Amino acid sequence: HFVVWGFVHGLALCVHKLLLSIIPSWKQEGRSMKPYNRFFSTILTFHFICLTWIIFRTSNLESVQAMFQQIFHNFDIGTVWATIAGQWKMCGIIVFGYLVIYLPQRCSYRLKELFYSIPIYGKLIISVLVLWVIIQIQTNDIEPFIYYQF
């Protein structure tokens, strides 16, 4: 599966390079991109990576086909809301992460400066609070490192 997964990623890189050679205005990166282009390119990349992880993670190609069938043909939006309700803490952290990533550059700079100006004991308290939040949302099961499963 690793070979198929790698092939799909390599193919995507070839398509990306081909599109950049055809449409030079797409070569902008990061904060130099228009906000809507950056948003949609991030969403597209995220979904592509998640879909290809299915190939990488399943035990056989029949499972890949069954999962894609479920996602693209039998998708029930009601399960999304049930998942969000059941995992609201994790979803909140993900939303917070996206908000931080898409902050305007001047706000991001001010937050960094504010953090740098905090005394060391304040940084320690913030670090302990972040660790506490992570511990609170962890699952009971420990997943083995994916590369150990080959």
Coordinates of N, CA and C in Angstrom, one line a residue:
H1 N 0.8 -1.2 0.0 CA 0.0 0.0 0.0 C 0.9 1.3 0.0
F2 N 2.0 1.1 0.6 CA 2.9 2.3 0.7 C 3.3 2.7 -0.7
V3 N 3.5 1.7 -1.6 CA 3.9 2.0 -3.0 C 2.8 2.7 -3.7
V4 N 1.6 2.3 -3.6 CA 0.4 2.9 -4.2 C 0.2 4.3 -3.7
W5 N 0.4 4.5 -2.4 CA 0.2 5.8 -1.7 C 1.3 6.7 -2.3
G6 N 2.5 6.3 -2.3 CA 3.6 7.1 -2.9 C 3.4 7.4 -4.3
F7 N 2.9 6.5 -5.1 CA 2.6 6.7 -6.5 C 1.6 7.8 -6.7
V8 N 0.5 7.8 -5.9 CA -0.5 8.8 -6.0 C 0.0 10.2 -5.6
H9 N 0.9 10.2 -4.6 CA 1.5 11.5 -4.2 C 2.4 12.0 -5.3
G10 N 3.2 11.1 -5.8 CA 4.1 11.5 -6.9 C 3.3 12.0 -8.1
L11 N 2.2 11.4 -8.5 CA 1.4 11.8 -9.6 C 0.8 13.2 -9.3
A12 N 0.4 13.4 -8.1 CA -0.2 14.7 -7.7 C 0.9 15.8 -7.8
L13 N 2.1 15.5 -7.4 CA 3.2 16.5 -7.6 C 3.4 16.8 -9.0
C14 N 3.4 15.8 -9.9 CA 3.6 16.0 -11.3 C 2.5 16.9 -11.9
V15 N 1.2 16.6 -11.5 CA 0.1 17.5 -11.9 C 0.2 18.9 -11.4
H16 N 0.7 19.0 -10.2 CA 0.9 20.4 -9.6 C 1.9 21.1 -10.4
K17 N 3.1 20.5 -10.6 CA 4.1 21.2 -11.4 C 3.7 21.5 -12.8
L18 N 2.9 20.6 -13.4 CA 2.4 20.9 -14.8 C 1.4 22.1 -14.7
L19 N 0.6 22.2 -13.7 CA -0.4 23.3 -13.6 C 0.4 24.6 -13.4
L20 N 1.5 24.6 -12.6 CA 2.2 25.8 -12.3 C 2.9 26.3 -13.6
S21 N 3.3 25.4 -14.4 CA 4.0 25.8 -15.7 C 3.0 26.4 -16.7
I22 N 1.7 25.9 -16.6 CA 0.7 26.4 -17.5 C 0.1 27.7 -16.9
I23 N -0.1 27.8 -15.6 CA -0.7 29.0 -15.0 C 0.3 29.6 -14.0
P24 N 1.2 30.5 -14.5 CA 2.3 31.0 -13.6 C 1.8 31.8 -12.4
S25 N 0.6 32.3 -12.4 CA 0.1 33.1 -11.3 C -0.2 32.2 -10.1
W26 N -0.2 30.9 -10.3 CA -0.5 30.0 -9.2 C 0.8 29.7 -8.3
K27 N 1.9 30.3 -8.7 CA 3.2 30.1 -8.1 C 3.3 30.8 -6.7
Q28 N 2.4 31.7 -6.4 CA 2.5 32.4 -5.1 C 2.3 31.4 -4.0
E29 N 2.9 31.6 -2.9 CA 2.9 30.7 -1.8 C 2.6 31.5 -0.5
G30 N 2.0 30.8 0.5 CA 1.8 31.4 1.8 C 1.0 32.6 1.9
R31 N 1.6 33.6 2.6 CA 0.8 34.9 2.8 C 0.8 35.7 1.6
S32 N 1.6 35.4 0.6 CA 1.6 36.2 -0.7 C 0.4 35.9 -1.5
M33 N -0.3 34.7 -1.2 CA -1.5 34.3 -2.0 C -2.7 35.2 -1.5
K34 N -3.6 35.3 -2.5 CA -4.9 35.9 -2.1 C -5.6 35.0 -1.1
P35 N -6.2 35.6 -0.1 CA -6.8 34.8 1.0 C -7.7 33.7 0.6
Y36 N -8.6 33.9 -0.4 CA -9.5 32.9 -0.9 C -8.7 31.8 -1.6
N37 N -7.6 32.1 -2.3 CA -6.8 31.1 -3.0 C -6.1 30.2 -1.9
R38 N -5.6 30.9 -0.9 CA -4.9 30.2 0.2 C -5.8 29.3 0.9
F39 N -7.0 29.8 1.2 CA -8.0 29.0 1.9 C -8.4 27.7 1.1
F40 N -8.7 27.9 -0.2 CA -9.1 26.8 -1.0 C -8.0 25.8 -1.3
S41 N -6.8 26.3 -1.5 CA -5.6 25.4 -1.7 C -5.3 24.6 -0.4
T42 N -5.5 25.2 0.7 CA -5.3 24.5 2.0 C -6.4 23.4 2.1
I43 N -7.6 23.7 1.8 CA -8.7 22.7 1.9 C -8.5 21.6 0.9
L44 N -8.1 21.9 -0.3 CA -7.9 20.9 -1.3 C -6.7 20.0 -0.9
T45 N -5.6 20.6 -0.4 CA -4.5 19.8 0.0 C -4.9 18.9 1.2
F46 N -5.5 19.4 2.2 CA -6.0 18.7 3.3 C -6.8 17.4 2.9
H47 N -7.8 17.7 2.1 CA -8.7 16.6 1.7 C -7.9 15.5 0.8
F48 N -7.0 16.0 0.0 CA -6.3 15.0 -0.8 C -5.4 14.1 0.1
I49 N -4.7 14.8 1.0 CA -3.9 14.0 2.0 C -4.7 13.0 2.8
C50 N -5.9 13.5 3.3 CA -6.7 12.6 4.1 C -7.2 11.4 3.2
L51 N -7.6 11.7 2.0 CA -8.1 10.6 1.1 C -7.0 9.6 0.8
T52 N -5.8 10.1 0.6 CA -4.7 9.1 0.3 C -4.3 8.4 1.5
W53 N -4.5 8.9 2.7 CA -4.2 8.2 3.9 C -5.0 6.9 4.0
I54 N -6.2 7.0 3.4 CA -7.1 5.8 3.4 C -6.3 4.6 2.7
I55 N -5.7 5.0 1.6 CA -5.0 4.0 0.8 C -3.8 3.4 1.7
F56 N -3.2 4.3 2.4 CA -2.0 3.9 3.2 C -2.4 3.1 4.4
R57 N -3.5 3.4 5.0 CA -3.9 2.8 6.3 C -4.7 1.5 6.2
T58 N -5.4 1.3 5.1 CA -6.2 0.1 5.1 C -5.4 -1.2 4.8
S59 N -6.0 -2.3 5.2 CA -5.3 -3.6 5.0 C -5.3 -4.2 3.6
N60 N -6.4 -3.8 2.8 CA -6.4 -4.3 1.5 C -7.2 -3.3 0.6
L61 N -7.0 -3.5 -0.7 CA -7.6 -2.5 -1.7 C -9.2 -2.6 -1.7
E62 N -9.7 -3.7 -1.3 CA -11.2 -3.8 -1.2 C -11.7 -2.9 -0.1
S63 N -11.0 -2.8 1.0 CA -11.4 -1.8 2.0 C -11.3 -0.4 1.5
V64 N -10.3 -0.1 0.7 CA -10.2 1.3 0.1 C -11.4 1.5 -0.7
Q65 N -11.8 0.6 -1.5 CA -13.0 0.8 -2.4 C -14.2 0.9 -1.5
A66 N -14.4 0.1 -0.5 CA -15.6 0.2 0.4 C -15.6 1.6 1.1
M67 N -14.5 2.1 1.5 CA -14.5 3.4 2.2 C -14.8 4.5 1.3
F68 N -14.2 4.5 0.0 CA -14.5 5.5 -0.9 C -16.0 5.4 -1.3
Q69 N -16.5 4.3 -1.4 CA -18.0 4.1 -1.7 C -18.8 4.8 -0.6
Q70 N -18.4 4.5 0.6 CA -19.2 5.1 1.7 C -19.1 6.6 1.7
I71 N -17.9 7.1 1.5 CA -17.6 8.6 1.5 C -18.3 9.3 0.4
F72 N -18.2 8.8 -0.8 CA -18.7 9.5 -2.0 C -20.1 9.2 -2.4
H73 N -20.7 8.0 -1.9 CA -22.0 7.6 -2.3 C -23.0 7.4 -1.2
N74 N -22.6 7.1 0.0 CA -23.5 6.9 1.1 C -23.2 7.8 2.3
F75 N -22.8 9.0 2.0 CA -22.4 9.9 3.0 C -23.7 10.5 3.7
D76 N -23.7 10.5 5.0 CA -24.9 11.0 5.8 C -24.4 12.2 6.7
I77 N -24.8 13.4 6.3 CA -24.4 14.6 7.0 C -24.7 14.5 8.5
G78 N -25.7 13.8 8.9 CA -26.1 13.6 10.3 C -25.0 13.1 11.1
T79 N -24.2 12.2 10.6 CA -23.2 11.6 11.4 C -22.1 12.6 11.7
V80 N -21.9 13.6 10.8 CA -20.9 14.7 11.1 C -21.3 15.4 12.4
W81 N -22.6 15.8 12.5 CA -23.0 16.6 13.6 C -22.9 15.7 14.9
A82 N -23.2 14.4 14.8 CA -23.1 13.6 15.9 C -21.6 13.4 16.4
T83 N -20.7 13.3 15.4 CA -19.3 13.2 15.7 C -18.8 14.5 16.4
I84 N -19.2 15.7 15.9 CA -18.8 16.9 16.4 C -19.3 17.1 17.9
A85 N -20.6 16.7 18.1 CA -21.2 16.7 19.4 C -20.4 15.8 20.4
G86 N -20.0 14.6 19.9 CA -19.3 13.7 20.7 C -17.9 14.0 21.0
Q87 N -17.3 14.7 20.1 CA -15.9 15.1 20.2 C -15.7 16.6 20.2
W88 N -16.6 17.3 20.9 CA -16.6 18.8 20.8 C -15.3 19.4 21.3
K89 N -14.6 18.8 22.3 CA -13.3 19.3 22.7 C -12.3 19.3 21.6
M90 N -12.1 18.2 21.0 CA -11.2 18.0 19.9 C -11.5 19.0 18.8
C91 N -12.8 19.0 18.4 CA -13.2 19.9 17.3 C -12.9 21.4 17.7
G92 N -13.1 21.7 18.9 CA -12.8 23.1 19.4 C -11.3 23.4 19.2
I93 N -10.5 22.5 19.5 CA -9.0 22.7 19.4 C -8.7 22.8 17.9
I94 N -9.3 22.0 17.1 CA -9.0 22.1 15.6 C -9.4 23.5 15.1
V95 N -10.6 23.9 15.5 CA -11.1 25.2 15.0 C -10.2 26.3 15.5
F96 N -9.8 26.2 16.8 CA -8.8 27.2 17.4 C -7.5 27.2 16.5
G97 N -7.0 26.0 16.2 CA -5.8 25.9 15.4 C -6.0 26.6 14.0
Y98 N -7.1 26.4 13.4 CA -7.3 27.1 12.1 C -7.4 28.6 12.3
L99 N -8.1 29.0 13.3 CA -8.1 30.5 13.6 C -6.8 31.1 13.7
V100 N -5.9 30.4 14.5 CA -4.6 30.9 14.7 C -3.8 30.9 13.4
I101 N -3.9 29.9 12.6 CA -3.2 29.8 11.4 C -3.6 30.9 10.4
Y102 N -4.8 31.3 10.4 CA -5.3 32.3 9.5 C -5.4 33.7 10.1
L103 N -4.8 33.9 11.2 CA -4.8 35.3 11.8 C -4.0 36.2 10.8
P104 N -4.4 37.4 10.7 CA -3.6 38.4 9.9 C -2.2 38.4 10.5
Q105 N -1.2 38.7 9.6 CA 0.2 38.6 10.0 C 0.5 39.6 11.2
R106 N -0.1 40.8 11.2 CA 0.2 41.7 12.3 C -0.3 41.2 13.7
C107 N -1.5 40.4 13.7 CA -2.0 39.8 14.9 C -1.1 38.7 15.4
S108 N -0.6 37.9 14.4 CA 0.3 36.8 14.7 C 1.6 37.4 15.3
Y109 N 2.1 38.5 14.7 CA 3.3 39.1 15.2 C 3.1 39.6 16.7
R110 N 1.9 40.3 16.9 CA 1.7 40.8 18.2 C 1.5 39.7 19.3
L111 N 0.9 38.6 18.9 CA 0.8 37.5 19.9 C 2.2 36.9 20.2
K112 N 3.1 36.8 19.2 CA 4.4 36.3 19.5 C 5.2 37.3 20.4
E113 N 5.0 38.6 20.1 CA 5.7 39.6 21.0 C 5.2 39.5 22.4
L114 N 3.9 39.3 22.5 CA 3.2 39.2 23.8 C 3.8 38.0 24.6
F115 N 3.9 36.9 23.9 CA 4.4 35.7 24.5 C 5.8 35.9 24.9
Y116 N 6.6 36.5 24.1 CA 8.1 36.7 24.4 C 8.2 37.6 25.6
S117 N 7.3 38.5 25.8 CA 7.4 39.5 26.9 C 7.0 38.9 28.2
I118 N 6.3 37.8 28.2 CA 5.8 37.2 29.5 C 7.1 36.6 30.2
P119 N 7.1 36.8 31.6 CA 8.2 36.3 32.3 C 8.2 34.7 32.3
I120 N 9.3 34.1 32.6 CA 9.5 32.7 32.4 C 8.4 31.9 33.2
Y121 N 8.0 32.3 34.4 CA 7.0 31.6 35.2 C 5.7 31.7 34.5
G122 N 5.4 32.7 33.8 CA 4.1 32.9 33.0 C 4.1 31.9 31.8
K123 N 5.3 31.7 31.2 CA 5.4 30.8 30.1 C 5.3 29.4 30.6
L124 N 5.8 29.1 31.8 CA 5.7 27.8 32.4 C 4.2 27.5 32.7
I125 N 3.5 28.5 33.2 CA 2.0 28.3 33.5 C 1.3 28.0 32.2
I126 N 1.6 28.7 31.2 CA 0.9 28.5 29.9 C 1.2 27.1 29.4
S127 N 2.5 26.7 29.5 CA 2.9 25.4 29.0 C 2.2 24.3 29.8
V128 N 2.0 24.4 31.1 CA 1.3 23.4 31.9 C -0.1 23.4 31.5
L129 N -0.7 24.5 31.3 CA -2.2 24.6 30.9 C -2.4 23.9 29.5
V130 N -1.5 24.1 28.6 CA -1.6 23.5 27.3 C -1.5 22.0 27.4
L131 N -0.5 21.5 28.2 CA -0.3 20.1 28.5 C -1.6 19.5 29.2
W132 N -2.1 20.2 30.1 CA -3.3 19.8 30.8 C -4.5 19.6 29.8
V133 N -4.7 20.6 28.9 CA -5.7 20.5 27.9 C -5.5 19.2 27.0
I134 N -4.3 19.0 26.6 CA -4.0 17.8 25.8 C -4.3 16.6 26.5
I135 N -3.9 16.5 27.8 CA -4.2 15.3 28.6 C -5.7 15.1 28.7
Q136 N -6.5 16.2 28.9 CA -7.9 16.1 29.0 C -8.6 15.5 27.8
I137 N -8.1 15.8 26.6 CA -8.8 15.4 25.4 C -8.2 14.1 24.8
Q138 N -7.2 13.5 25.4 CA -6.6 12.3 24.9 C -7.6 11.2 24.9
T139 N -7.4 10.2 24.1 CA -8.2 9.0 24.1 C -7.6 8.0 25.0
N140 N -8.4 7.0 25.3 CA -7.9 5.9 26.2 C -7.0 5.0 25.5
D141 N -7.2 4.8 24.2 CA -6.3 3.9 23.5 C -5.1 4.6 22.9
I142 N -4.0 3.9 23.0 CA -2.7 4.4 22.4 C -2.5 3.7 21.1
E143 N -2.5 4.5 20.0 CA -2.3 3.9 18.7 C -0.9 3.7 18.5
P144 N -0.5 2.5 17.9 CA 0.9 2.3 17.6 C 1.4 3.2 16.5
F145 N 2.6 3.6 16.6 CA 3.2 4.4 15.5 C 3.0 3.7 14.2
I146 N 2.6 4.4 13.2 CA 2.1 3.8 11.9 C 3.2 3.1 11.2
Y147 N 4.5 3.5 11.3 CA 5.6 2.9 10.6 C 6.0 1.6 11.2
Y148 N 5.6 1.4 12.5 CA 5.9 0.1 13.1 C 5.1 -1.0 12.7
Q149 N 4.0 -0.7 11.9 CA 3.1 -1.7 11.5 C 3.4 -2.4 10.2
F150 N 4.6 -2.2 9.7 CA 5.0 -2.9 8.4 C 5.7 -4.2 8.7

